[in-house]
Short mmCIF file of C-alpha atoms in Angstrom, two decimals:
data_model
loop_
_atom_site.label_atom_id
_atom_site.label_comp_id
_atom_site.label_asym_id
_atom_site.label_seq_id
_atom_site.Cartn_x
_atom_site.Cartn_y
_atom_site.Cartn_z
CA MET A 66 -43.12 -95.59 -12.89
CA TYR A 67 -44.75 -97.03 -9.80
CA LYS A 68 -46.37 -93.69 -9.07
CA ARG A 69 -47.88 -93.68 -12.54
CA LEU A 70 -49.09 -97.21 -11.94
CA GLY A 71 -50.85 -96.11 -8.77
CA GLU A 72 -52.48 -93.19 -10.49
CA ASP A 73 -53.79 -95.18 -13.43
CA PRO A 74 -57.19 -96.73 -12.57
CA PHE A 75 -56.87 -98.97 -15.64
CA TYR A 76 -54.15 -101.07 -14.01
CA LEU A 77 -55.80 -101.28 -10.62
CA GLN A 78 -58.86 -102.58 -12.39
CA ALA A 79 -56.79 -105.06 -14.40
CA TYR A 80 -55.20 -106.43 -11.20
CA LEU A 81 -58.53 -106.72 -9.44
CA SER A 82 -60.27 -108.39 -12.36
CA SER A 83 -57.34 -110.84 -12.80
CA LEU A 84 -57.64 -111.81 -9.15
CA LYS A 85 -61.41 -112.19 -9.56
CA PHE A 86 -61.09 -114.32 -12.70
CA ALA A 87 -58.45 -116.51 -11.05
CA ALA A 88 -60.42 -116.90 -7.80
CA THR A 89 -63.65 -117.80 -9.61
CA GLY A 90 -61.76 -120.11 -11.94
CA THR A 91 -60.08 -121.87 -9.01
CA VAL A 92 -63.39 -122.41 -7.19
CA LEU A 93 -65.06 -123.72 -10.36
CA ALA A 94 -62.11 -126.03 -11.07
CA LEU A 95 -62.38 -127.34 -7.51
CA LEU A 96 -66.12 -127.96 -7.94
CA VAL A 97 -65.55 -129.86 -11.21
CA GLY A 98 -62.28 -131.50 -10.18
CA TYR A 99 -63.17 -132.80 -6.73
CA PRO A 100 -65.98 -135.17 -7.83
CA MET A 101 -63.74 -136.31 -10.69
CA ALA A 102 -60.76 -137.06 -8.45
CA TYR A 103 -63.05 -138.66 -5.88
CA GLY A 104 -64.63 -140.89 -8.51
CA MET A 105 -61.22 -141.84 -9.91
CA ALA A 106 -59.93 -142.81 -6.47
CA ARG A 107 -62.93 -145.15 -6.11
CA CYS A 108 -62.23 -147.08 -9.32
CA ARG A 109 -60.34 -150.35 -9.63
CA PRO A 110 -56.52 -149.89 -9.73
CA GLY A 111 -56.25 -150.85 -13.42
CA VAL A 112 -58.95 -148.38 -14.45
CA ARG A 113 -57.40 -145.79 -12.14
CA SER A 114 -54.04 -145.77 -13.89
CA ILE A 115 -55.73 -145.38 -17.29
CA LEU A 116 -57.84 -142.47 -16.01
CA LEU A 117 -54.76 -140.90 -14.44
CA MET A 118 -52.98 -141.11 -17.78
CA LEU A 119 -56.01 -139.45 -19.42
CA VAL A 120 -55.82 -136.55 -16.97
CA ILE A 121 -52.10 -136.06 -17.61
CA LEU A 122 -52.36 -136.31 -21.40
CA PRO A 123 -53.97 -132.85 -21.99
CA PHE A 124 -51.13 -131.36 -19.93
CA TRP A 125 -48.70 -132.54 -22.60
CA THR A 126 -50.84 -131.27 -25.48
CA SER A 127 -50.24 -127.70 -26.52
CA PHE A 128 -51.90 -125.13 -24.34
CA LEU A 129 -52.44 -122.83 -27.31
CA ILE A 130 -54.17 -125.57 -29.28
CA ARG A 131 -56.50 -126.44 -26.42
CA VAL A 132 -57.56 -122.83 -25.98
CA TYR A 133 -57.94 -122.41 -29.72
CA ALA A 134 -60.26 -125.44 -29.87
CA TRP A 135 -62.75 -123.46 -27.79
CA VAL A 136 -62.90 -120.65 -30.34
CA GLY A 137 -64.59 -122.99 -32.81
CA ILE A 138 -67.06 -124.13 -30.16
CA LEU A 139 -67.97 -120.76 -28.68
CA LYS A 140 -68.08 -118.53 -31.74
CA PRO A 141 -71.51 -117.19 -32.82
CA GLU A 142 -71.84 -119.63 -35.73
CA GLY A 143 -70.01 -122.31 -33.75
CA LEU A 144 -70.99 -125.67 -32.42
CA LEU A 145 -72.47 -124.64 -29.08
CA ASN A 146 -74.87 -122.19 -30.68
CA ALA A 147 -75.89 -124.73 -33.29
CA PHE A 148 -76.68 -127.10 -30.44
CA LEU A 149 -78.58 -124.46 -28.48
CA LYS A 150 -80.63 -123.68 -31.55
CA LEU A 151 -81.43 -127.35 -31.97
CA ILE A 152 -82.91 -127.62 -28.49
CA GLY A 153 -84.74 -124.34 -28.92
CA LEU A 154 -82.63 -122.01 -26.80
CA GLY A 155 -81.81 -118.85 -28.70
CA PRO A 156 -78.28 -118.07 -29.83
CA MET A 157 -75.96 -116.81 -27.11
CA THR A 158 -72.99 -114.51 -27.44
CA LEU A 159 -70.16 -116.30 -25.67
CA LEU A 160 -66.92 -115.74 -27.52
CA TYR A 161 -65.12 -112.54 -26.50
CA THR A 162 -67.03 -112.33 -23.21
CA PRO A 163 -65.78 -112.81 -19.62
CA ALA A 164 -67.76 -116.08 -19.50
CA ALA A 165 -65.60 -117.48 -22.31
CA VAL A 166 -62.43 -116.54 -20.39
CA GLN A 167 -63.80 -118.27 -17.31
CA ILE A 168 -64.56 -121.45 -19.27
CA GLY A 169 -61.10 -121.36 -20.82
CA LEU A 170 -59.40 -120.96 -17.43
CA VAL A 171 -61.27 -123.85 -15.82
CA TYR A 172 -60.69 -126.06 -18.86
CA SER A 173 -56.97 -125.37 -19.13
CA TYR A 174 -56.09 -125.75 -15.46
CA LEU A 175 -58.43 -128.61 -14.53
CA PRO A 176 -55.63 -131.25 -14.64
CA PHE A 177 -53.61 -129.14 -12.16
CA MET A 178 -56.54 -129.38 -9.77
CA VAL A 179 -57.40 -133.05 -10.32
CA LEU A 180 -53.88 -134.47 -9.89
CA PRO A 181 -53.11 -133.27 -6.33
CA LEU A 182 -56.70 -134.01 -5.25
CA TYR A 183 -56.45 -137.50 -6.64
CA ALA A 184 -53.09 -138.03 -4.93
CA ALA A 185 -54.63 -136.99 -1.60
CA LEU A 186 -57.83 -139.04 -2.01
CA GLU A 187 -56.21 -142.17 -3.35
CA ARG A 188 -53.95 -142.55 -0.30
CA GLN A 189 -56.87 -142.47 2.08
CA ASP A 190 -57.54 -145.40 4.32
CA HIS A 191 -60.99 -146.72 3.42
CA THR A 192 -61.40 -148.53 6.72
CA LEU A 193 -61.92 -145.08 8.26
CA LEU A 194 -65.13 -144.71 6.26
CA GLU A 195 -66.26 -148.17 7.30
CA ALA A 196 -65.61 -147.30 10.91
CA ALA A 197 -67.70 -144.14 10.49
CA ALA A 198 -70.49 -146.18 8.87
CA ASP A 199 -70.35 -148.78 11.63
CA LEU A 200 -70.75 -146.00 14.14
CA GLY A 201 -73.94 -144.97 12.36
CA SER A 202 -72.73 -142.05 10.26
CA PRO A 203 -74.67 -141.55 6.99
CA PRO A 204 -72.41 -141.47 3.88
CA TRP A 205 -72.65 -137.72 3.27
CA LYS A 206 -71.75 -137.02 6.88
CA SER A 207 -68.75 -139.37 6.70
CA PHE A 208 -67.68 -137.52 3.59
CA TRP A 209 -67.72 -134.11 5.29
CA GLN A 210 -66.28 -135.31 8.57
CA VAL A 211 -63.72 -137.86 7.38
CA THR A 212 -62.91 -137.77 3.66
CA PHE A 213 -62.93 -134.04 3.06
CA PRO A 214 -60.83 -132.94 6.06
CA LEU A 215 -58.22 -135.58 5.18
CA SER A 216 -58.03 -134.31 1.61
CA ILE A 217 -57.40 -130.68 2.57
CA PRO A 218 -53.66 -130.76 1.71
CA GLY A 219 -54.65 -131.83 -1.82
CA VAL A 220 -57.27 -129.09 -1.99
CA VAL A 221 -54.72 -126.45 -0.95
CA ALA A 222 -52.08 -127.68 -3.43
CA GLY A 223 -54.63 -127.89 -6.26
CA CYS A 224 -56.02 -124.43 -5.59
CA LEU A 225 -52.57 -122.83 -5.48
CA LEU A 226 -51.44 -124.64 -8.62
CA CYS A 227 -54.51 -123.26 -10.41
CA PHE A 228 -54.65 -119.80 -8.88
CA ILE A 229 -51.03 -118.71 -9.36
CA PRO A 230 -50.75 -119.27 -13.12
CA MET A 231 -54.35 -118.16 -13.72
CA VAL A 232 -53.62 -114.66 -12.39
CA GLY A 233 -50.87 -114.07 -14.94
CA GLU A 234 -52.62 -115.82 -17.80
CA PHE A 235 -52.18 -114.24 -21.22
CA VAL A 236 -53.27 -116.64 -23.98
CA ILE A 237 -56.78 -117.32 -22.66
CA PRO A 238 -58.00 -113.70 -22.22
CA ASP A 239 -56.37 -112.79 -25.52
CA LEU A 240 -58.02 -115.52 -27.60
CA LEU A 241 -61.35 -115.94 -25.82
CA GLY A 242 -61.92 -112.63 -24.06
CA GLY A 243 -63.05 -109.34 -25.48
CA PRO A 244 -62.28 -105.81 -24.37
CA GLY A 245 -64.42 -106.44 -21.26
CA SER A 246 -62.15 -109.15 -19.89
CA LEU A 247 -59.17 -107.24 -18.64
CA MET A 248 -56.36 -109.33 -17.23
CA ILE A 249 -52.98 -108.23 -16.02
CA GLY A 250 -50.89 -110.69 -18.05
CA ARG A 251 -52.46 -109.30 -21.19
CA SER A 252 -51.89 -105.71 -20.02
CA ILE A 253 -48.16 -106.41 -19.57
CA TRP A 254 -48.06 -107.88 -23.05
CA MET A 255 -49.84 -104.87 -24.57
CA GLU A 256 -47.70 -102.37 -22.70
CA PHE A 257 -44.67 -104.19 -23.98
CA PHE A 258 -45.52 -104.99 -27.59
CA ALA A 259 -48.09 -102.33 -28.52
CA ASN A 260 -46.96 -99.30 -26.48
CA ARG A 261 -43.28 -100.31 -26.31
CA ASP A 262 -43.07 -98.86 -22.82
CA TRP A 263 -40.57 -101.31 -21.34
CA PRO A 264 -39.92 -99.70 -17.94
CA PHE A 265 -43.63 -99.39 -17.31
CA ALA A 266 -44.27 -102.99 -18.39
CA SER A 267 -41.57 -104.06 -15.92
CA ALA A 268 -43.20 -102.08 -13.12
CA VAL A 269 -46.54 -103.79 -13.84
CA ALA A 270 -44.79 -107.17 -13.83
CA ILE A 271 -43.02 -106.47 -10.50
CA VAL A 272 -46.31 -105.57 -8.82
CA LEU A 273 -47.85 -108.78 -10.18
CA LEU A 274 -44.89 -110.75 -8.86
CA ILE A 275 -45.27 -109.20 -5.40
CA THR A 276 -48.97 -110.15 -5.35
CA LEU A 277 -48.00 -113.72 -6.21
CA VAL A 278 -45.09 -114.11 -3.78
CA LEU A 279 -47.37 -115.00 -0.87
CA PRO A 280 -49.22 -117.83 -2.67
CA ILE A 281 -45.91 -119.08 -4.12
CA VAL A 282 -44.29 -119.20 -0.67
CA LEU A 283 -47.40 -120.95 0.66
CA TYR A 284 -47.11 -123.49 -2.14
CA GLN A 285 -43.45 -124.20 -1.39
CA ARG A 286 -44.20 -124.65 2.32
CA GLN A 287 -46.97 -127.06 1.40
CA GLN A 288 -44.61 -129.03 -0.86
CA ALA A 289 -41.91 -129.18 1.79
CA ARG A 290 -44.42 -130.44 4.34
CA ALA A 291 -45.72 -133.07 1.92
CA LEU A 292 -42.15 -134.28 1.31
CA GLU A 293 -41.47 -134.54 5.04
CA GLU A 294 -44.69 -136.50 5.56
CA ARG A 295 -43.69 -138.97 2.92
CA ALA A 296 -40.19 -139.39 4.34
CA MET B 232 -64.40 -154.23 1.65
CA ARG B 233 -63.87 -151.15 -0.43
CA ARG B 234 -66.90 -149.77 -2.25
CA GLY B 235 -66.76 -149.40 -5.98
CA PRO B 236 -67.70 -146.17 -7.75
CA SER B 237 -71.33 -145.12 -7.30
CA TRP B 238 -73.47 -143.76 -10.14
CA PHE B 239 -72.60 -140.26 -8.96
CA ASN B 240 -68.88 -141.03 -9.29
CA LEU B 241 -69.36 -142.46 -12.75
CA VAL B 242 -71.36 -139.45 -13.93
CA SER B 243 -68.79 -136.98 -12.62
CA ILE B 244 -65.91 -138.91 -14.20
CA THR B 245 -67.74 -139.10 -17.54
CA LEU B 246 -68.69 -135.42 -17.58
CA GLY B 247 -65.23 -134.36 -16.42
CA PHE B 248 -63.45 -136.29 -19.13
CA ALA B 249 -65.96 -135.18 -21.76
CA PHE B 250 -65.15 -131.60 -20.78
CA LEU B 251 -61.41 -132.30 -21.06
CA TYR B 252 -61.50 -134.17 -24.34
CA LEU B 253 -64.46 -132.94 -26.40
CA PRO B 254 -62.75 -129.75 -27.63
CA ILE B 255 -59.65 -131.68 -28.74
CA VAL B 256 -61.71 -134.37 -30.46
CA LEU B 257 -63.78 -131.74 -32.27
CA LEU B 258 -60.63 -130.00 -33.44
CA VAL B 259 -59.28 -133.23 -34.91
CA VAL B 260 -62.61 -133.97 -36.60
CA TRP B 261 -62.80 -130.47 -38.10
CA SER B 262 -59.34 -130.79 -39.59
CA PHE B 263 -60.73 -133.54 -41.87
CA ASN B 264 -63.83 -131.59 -42.81
CA ALA B 265 -64.03 -130.58 -46.47
CA SER B 266 -66.21 -127.60 -45.57
CA LYS B 267 -64.68 -124.46 -44.08
CA LEU B 268 -67.58 -124.12 -41.62
CA VAL B 269 -67.40 -125.91 -38.29
CA THR B 270 -71.14 -126.63 -38.19
CA VAL B 271 -71.37 -128.12 -41.66
CA TRP B 272 -69.91 -131.52 -42.48
CA GLY B 273 -68.76 -131.34 -46.10
CA GLY B 274 -67.34 -134.84 -46.27
CA PHE B 275 -63.97 -136.32 -45.35
CA SER B 276 -60.99 -134.56 -46.84
CA THR B 277 -57.26 -134.30 -46.33
CA LYS B 278 -56.91 -131.23 -48.51
CA TRP B 279 -55.98 -128.99 -45.56
CA TYR B 280 -53.00 -131.22 -44.85
CA ALA B 281 -51.92 -130.97 -48.45
CA ALA B 282 -52.21 -127.19 -48.19
CA LEU B 283 -49.81 -127.22 -45.22
CA LEU B 284 -47.00 -128.61 -47.32
CA GLN B 285 -47.25 -125.57 -49.59
CA ASP B 286 -46.98 -123.13 -46.69
CA ASP B 287 -43.29 -122.21 -46.58
CA GLN B 288 -43.59 -119.88 -43.60
CA LEU B 289 -45.23 -122.59 -41.56
CA LEU B 290 -42.65 -125.18 -42.54
CA SER B 291 -39.73 -122.93 -41.65
CA ALA B 292 -41.40 -122.11 -38.31
CA ALA B 293 -41.75 -125.83 -37.65
CA TRP B 294 -38.06 -126.34 -38.42
CA VAL B 295 -37.03 -123.54 -36.03
CA THR B 296 -39.25 -125.07 -33.31
CA ILE B 297 -37.74 -128.52 -33.70
CA ARG B 298 -34.16 -127.20 -33.55
CA VAL B 299 -34.94 -125.01 -30.51
CA GLY B 300 -36.67 -127.95 -28.83
CA LEU B 301 -33.90 -130.50 -29.40
CA LEU B 302 -31.09 -128.16 -28.33
CA SER B 303 -32.79 -126.59 -25.33
CA ALA B 304 -34.15 -129.91 -24.06
CA THR B 305 -30.69 -131.48 -24.23
CA ILE B 306 -28.91 -128.62 -22.44
CA ALA B 307 -31.73 -128.31 -19.90
CA THR B 308 -31.49 -132.04 -19.18
CA VAL B 309 -27.75 -131.86 -18.49
CA VAL B 310 -27.94 -128.73 -16.33
CA GLY B 311 -31.19 -129.77 -14.62
CA THR B 312 -29.75 -133.19 -13.73
CA LEU B 313 -26.64 -131.51 -12.28
CA ALA B 314 -28.85 -129.17 -10.26
CA ALA B 315 -30.86 -132.12 -8.92
CA ILE B 316 -27.64 -133.90 -7.94
CA ALA B 317 -26.41 -130.78 -6.13
CA LEU B 318 -29.70 -130.55 -4.26
CA VAL B 319 -29.74 -134.19 -3.20
CA ARG B 320 -26.04 -134.79 -2.62
CA GLY B 321 -24.74 -131.40 -1.62
CA GLY B 322 -25.92 -131.78 1.94
CA ARG B 323 -26.78 -128.60 3.76
CA PHE B 324 -24.47 -126.30 1.81
CA ARG B 325 -24.71 -122.59 2.31
CA GLY B 326 -27.59 -121.04 0.41
CA ARG B 327 -29.22 -124.41 -0.31
CA THR B 328 -32.75 -123.21 0.44
CA PHE B 329 -32.19 -120.16 -1.71
CA PHE B 330 -30.77 -122.31 -4.49
CA SER B 331 -33.69 -124.75 -4.44
CA GLY B 332 -36.15 -121.86 -4.39
CA MET B 333 -34.41 -120.35 -7.41
CA VAL B 334 -34.42 -123.67 -9.27
CA TYR B 335 -38.15 -124.16 -8.76
CA ALA B 336 -39.24 -120.53 -9.19
CA PRO B 337 -39.74 -120.67 -12.99
CA MET B 338 -42.33 -123.43 -12.57
CA VAL B 339 -44.75 -121.23 -10.67
CA MET B 340 -43.82 -117.87 -12.17
CA PRO B 341 -46.31 -116.48 -14.70
CA GLU B 342 -44.87 -116.88 -18.20
CA VAL B 343 -45.30 -113.21 -18.98
CA ILE B 344 -42.93 -112.29 -16.15
CA MET B 345 -40.39 -114.93 -17.17
CA GLY B 346 -40.47 -113.72 -20.76
CA LEU B 347 -40.11 -110.07 -19.87
CA ALA B 348 -37.28 -110.73 -17.40
CA LEU B 349 -35.31 -112.83 -19.88
CA LEU B 350 -35.75 -110.26 -22.61
CA LEU B 351 -34.51 -107.44 -20.39
CA LEU B 352 -31.48 -109.59 -19.54
CA PHE B 353 -30.69 -110.17 -23.21
CA VAL B 354 -31.06 -106.47 -23.94
CA ALA B 355 -28.84 -105.57 -20.97
CA VAL B 356 -26.00 -107.81 -22.15
CA GLN B 357 -26.63 -106.74 -25.77
CA PHE B 358 -27.32 -110.21 -27.07
CA ASP B 359 -29.02 -109.95 -30.47
CA ARG B 360 -32.45 -111.51 -30.32
CA GLY B 361 -33.09 -114.51 -32.53
CA PHE B 362 -32.71 -118.27 -32.52
CA TRP B 363 -30.13 -118.40 -29.72
CA THR B 364 -32.04 -116.20 -27.31
CA VAL B 365 -35.19 -118.33 -27.70
CA MET B 366 -33.09 -121.44 -27.20
CA LEU B 367 -31.47 -120.05 -24.02
CA ALA B 368 -34.82 -118.87 -22.66
CA HIS B 369 -36.37 -122.30 -23.17
CA THR B 370 -33.37 -123.97 -21.54
CA THR B 371 -33.80 -121.69 -18.53
CA PHE B 372 -37.39 -122.55 -17.75
CA ALA B 373 -37.23 -126.20 -18.83
CA LEU B 374 -34.31 -127.03 -16.54
CA SER B 375 -36.43 -126.56 -13.43
CA TYR B 376 -38.87 -129.20 -14.65
CA VAL B 377 -35.98 -131.57 -15.38
CA ALA B 378 -34.54 -130.87 -11.91
CA VAL B 379 -37.87 -131.75 -10.25
CA VAL B 380 -38.28 -135.01 -12.17
CA VAL B 381 -34.67 -136.17 -11.63
CA HIS B 382 -34.71 -135.01 -8.00
CA SER B 383 -37.66 -137.26 -7.17
CA ARG B 384 -35.83 -140.27 -8.64
CA LEU B 385 -32.47 -139.49 -7.03
CA VAL B 386 -33.99 -139.28 -3.56
CA THR B 387 -34.93 -142.97 -3.75
CA PHE B 388 -31.60 -144.06 -5.26
CA ASP B 389 -29.52 -146.13 -2.87
CA ARG B 390 -26.20 -144.38 -2.55
CA GLN B 391 -24.47 -147.45 -1.20
CA LEU B 392 -24.45 -148.89 -4.71
CA GLU B 393 -22.22 -146.04 -5.78
CA GLU B 394 -20.01 -146.45 -2.73
CA ALA B 395 -19.69 -150.17 -3.47
CA ALA B 396 -18.55 -149.39 -7.00
CA GLN B 397 -15.92 -147.04 -5.61
CA ASP B 398 -14.76 -149.64 -3.09
CA LEU B 399 -14.29 -152.00 -6.02
CA GLY B 400 -11.92 -149.48 -7.57
CA CYS B 401 -14.11 -147.24 -9.71
CA THR B 402 -13.20 -143.59 -9.94
CA PRO B 403 -16.07 -141.36 -8.70
CA SER B 404 -16.85 -140.22 -12.23
CA ARG B 405 -16.88 -143.77 -13.55
CA ALA B 406 -19.08 -144.93 -10.66
CA PHE B 407 -21.49 -142.13 -11.51
CA LEU B 408 -21.58 -142.97 -15.21
CA GLN B 409 -21.85 -146.74 -14.80
CA VAL B 410 -23.99 -147.06 -11.69
CA THR B 411 -25.90 -143.92 -10.87
CA LEU B 412 -26.71 -142.65 -14.34
CA PRO B 413 -28.21 -145.90 -15.70
CA ASN B 414 -30.28 -146.09 -12.53
CA ILE B 415 -31.78 -142.62 -12.80
CA PHE B 416 -31.94 -142.77 -16.60
CA PRO B 417 -35.74 -143.21 -16.90
CA ALA B 418 -36.18 -139.98 -14.95
CA VAL B 419 -33.56 -138.19 -17.07
CA LEU B 420 -35.36 -139.35 -20.21
CA ALA B 421 -38.72 -138.25 -18.81
CA GLY B 422 -37.15 -134.88 -17.99
CA TRP B 423 -35.86 -134.53 -21.54
CA MET B 424 -39.27 -135.33 -22.98
CA LEU B 425 -40.96 -132.87 -20.66
CA ALA B 426 -38.44 -130.17 -21.61
CA PHE B 427 -38.91 -130.89 -25.32
CA THR B 428 -42.72 -130.73 -25.15
CA LEU B 429 -42.62 -127.56 -23.06
CA SER B 430 -40.38 -125.95 -25.66
CA LEU B 431 -42.61 -127.17 -28.49
CA ASP B 432 -45.56 -125.66 -26.70
CA ASP B 433 -44.32 -122.31 -25.51
CA LEU B 434 -45.75 -119.17 -27.04
CA VAL B 435 -45.31 -116.44 -24.45
CA ILE B 436 -41.62 -116.77 -23.59
CA ALA B 437 -40.68 -117.34 -27.24
CA SER B 438 -42.58 -114.21 -28.31
CA PHE B 439 -40.70 -112.06 -25.82
CA THR B 440 -37.23 -113.39 -26.58
CA SER B 441 -37.48 -114.02 -30.32
CA GLY B 442 -36.10 -111.81 -33.03
CA PRO B 443 -36.25 -111.59 -36.81
CA GLY B 444 -35.94 -114.91 -38.59
CA ALA B 445 -36.73 -116.98 -35.49
CA THR B 446 -40.50 -117.42 -35.56
CA THR B 447 -41.49 -120.61 -33.78
CA LEU B 448 -44.49 -122.74 -34.71
CA PRO B 449 -46.67 -121.61 -31.76
CA MET B 450 -45.91 -117.97 -32.66
CA ARG B 451 -46.94 -118.63 -36.25
CA ILE B 452 -50.10 -120.48 -35.17
CA TYR B 453 -50.93 -117.71 -32.72
CA SER B 454 -50.69 -114.96 -35.34
CA GLN B 455 -53.08 -116.95 -37.56
CA VAL B 456 -55.44 -117.94 -34.75
CA ARG B 457 -56.09 -114.30 -33.87
CA LEU B 458 -57.73 -113.96 -37.28
CA GLY B 459 -60.19 -116.77 -36.56
CA VAL B 460 -60.62 -120.51 -37.02
CA THR B 461 -59.17 -121.90 -40.24
CA PRO B 462 -59.08 -125.52 -41.37
CA GLU B 463 -55.33 -125.30 -42.06
CA ILE B 464 -54.66 -124.39 -38.43
CA ASN B 465 -56.89 -127.27 -37.34
CA ALA B 466 -54.69 -129.54 -39.45
CA VAL B 467 -51.43 -128.21 -37.94
CA CYS B 468 -52.85 -128.59 -34.45
CA THR B 469 -53.95 -132.15 -35.17
CA LEU B 470 -50.46 -133.02 -36.39
CA LEU B 471 -48.90 -131.53 -33.24
CA ILE B 472 -51.32 -133.46 -31.02
CA ALA B 473 -50.50 -136.65 -32.93
CA VAL B 474 -46.74 -136.12 -32.48
CA VAL B 475 -47.01 -135.50 -28.75
CA ALA B 476 -49.47 -138.36 -28.18
CA THR B 477 -47.24 -140.80 -30.08
CA GLY B 478 -44.25 -139.72 -28.02
CA ILE B 479 -46.07 -140.28 -24.74
CA ILE B 480 -47.47 -143.64 -25.80
CA ILE B 481 -44.03 -144.85 -26.89
CA TYR B 482 -42.55 -143.58 -23.65
CA SER B 483 -45.11 -145.35 -21.48
CA LEU B 484 -44.77 -148.56 -23.51
CA VAL B 485 -40.99 -148.46 -23.10
CA GLY B 486 -41.49 -147.88 -19.38
CA LYS B 487 -43.81 -150.89 -19.15
CA TRP B 488 -41.46 -153.03 -21.20
CA ARG B 489 -38.49 -152.06 -19.00
CA ALA B 490 -40.51 -152.74 -15.87
CA SER B 491 -41.58 -156.19 -17.06
CA GLY B 492 -38.01 -156.91 -18.22
CA ALA B 493 -36.67 -156.00 -14.79
CA LEU B 494 -39.23 -158.30 -13.19
CA ALA B 495 -38.34 -161.16 -15.51
CA LYS B 496 -34.64 -160.84 -14.61
CA ARG B 497 -35.39 -161.44 -10.96
#
């Protein structure tokens, strides 16, 4: 089984493209999520708890429903294209393309990125920034030299929480992606339900699991360290 | 003095939340649209909701989902709470690290792998697939979430309270039921709710472990969604969102009310 897996370029490609989708998705989620978390941490405590609740709420709403909502937006006669037409930009094909999968990934896992980032940023001692300012550091420099380095544990936790499930994602590539967006979770599903080749599907799953063991172990270490710090 | 949010912070918060919420809001709006097209507003209508009540397959799927959710959440809460107690109280028993790793593994494992593994287990022990296999599968992955939630509450629980109860003549089990359990109850309840929503939500694991006659609501929605956007599905989704949102709002209100009650008692 494993030999067949090695010989089949289809699966190698599926693994590589899953890793690429997940890596790009994680970076994009970080780029969207960091300013959000940073802004939230700067708000008044009352506003903060409301915003926090608003970040958690989508996590409780059905994953399937949230992905499905994008179908109506991205489809050729959907809302986004109607909007693009209105402002004079020609219609774009988005649904069933890799771009749609990427949007879906970032959208679905954004709360997983924002929460640990927020937790790391909210705890920060603001007098440090004042000290930096008193010593003549411009705000952007204080950010890179003080705020960002202190938030790295949050960045690591957020990235792992996004990356690990993104690699094995099934629903998003299936609903939003076309034949061009190959992902390994979907390949396991197909092998299992369409081709009914159970041993082979298991072999594909084991290889996926092995690829994910390292990030999972990293995540657990990170969690253990965070717990010790708090204690 | 701490600086408030700058315009850049406000813009990023606004855009971020718009990105998170716009699709859901649009979905809800479309479910009340009389027109079948998403770009045309044909007037307000609840006809898609009326159509749902005629859909027997959908209703039976909803019933299966509710039963699976209630049962699996309850079992997962009991087992998950016990696991959390073992992790906090058991001291450094042999294989503790392994045990805690095993308890938390389902949270980070891709669903496809969980589903496949559980199915192969059911096939190996020749358990006929159907309602019970889905229920067991949901219990399995939900109990790790319950364990995490209860664990975080138990760590802060002062054990001396329990010891005091025992000094005053309580049996260990009675001390647990009358002192410890009421104290960690908010976390147990939160764990139950999390388990129930996860079960309500799950498509992948249910698809792998389900058999004839046990189609859950997400499975039903999924098979329809693959054919495209329909107003009926928008209506089902809106109802599901409403149920979950109401649950969370009630839960947070109860939490607030309890907190203020506790303060008033002091």
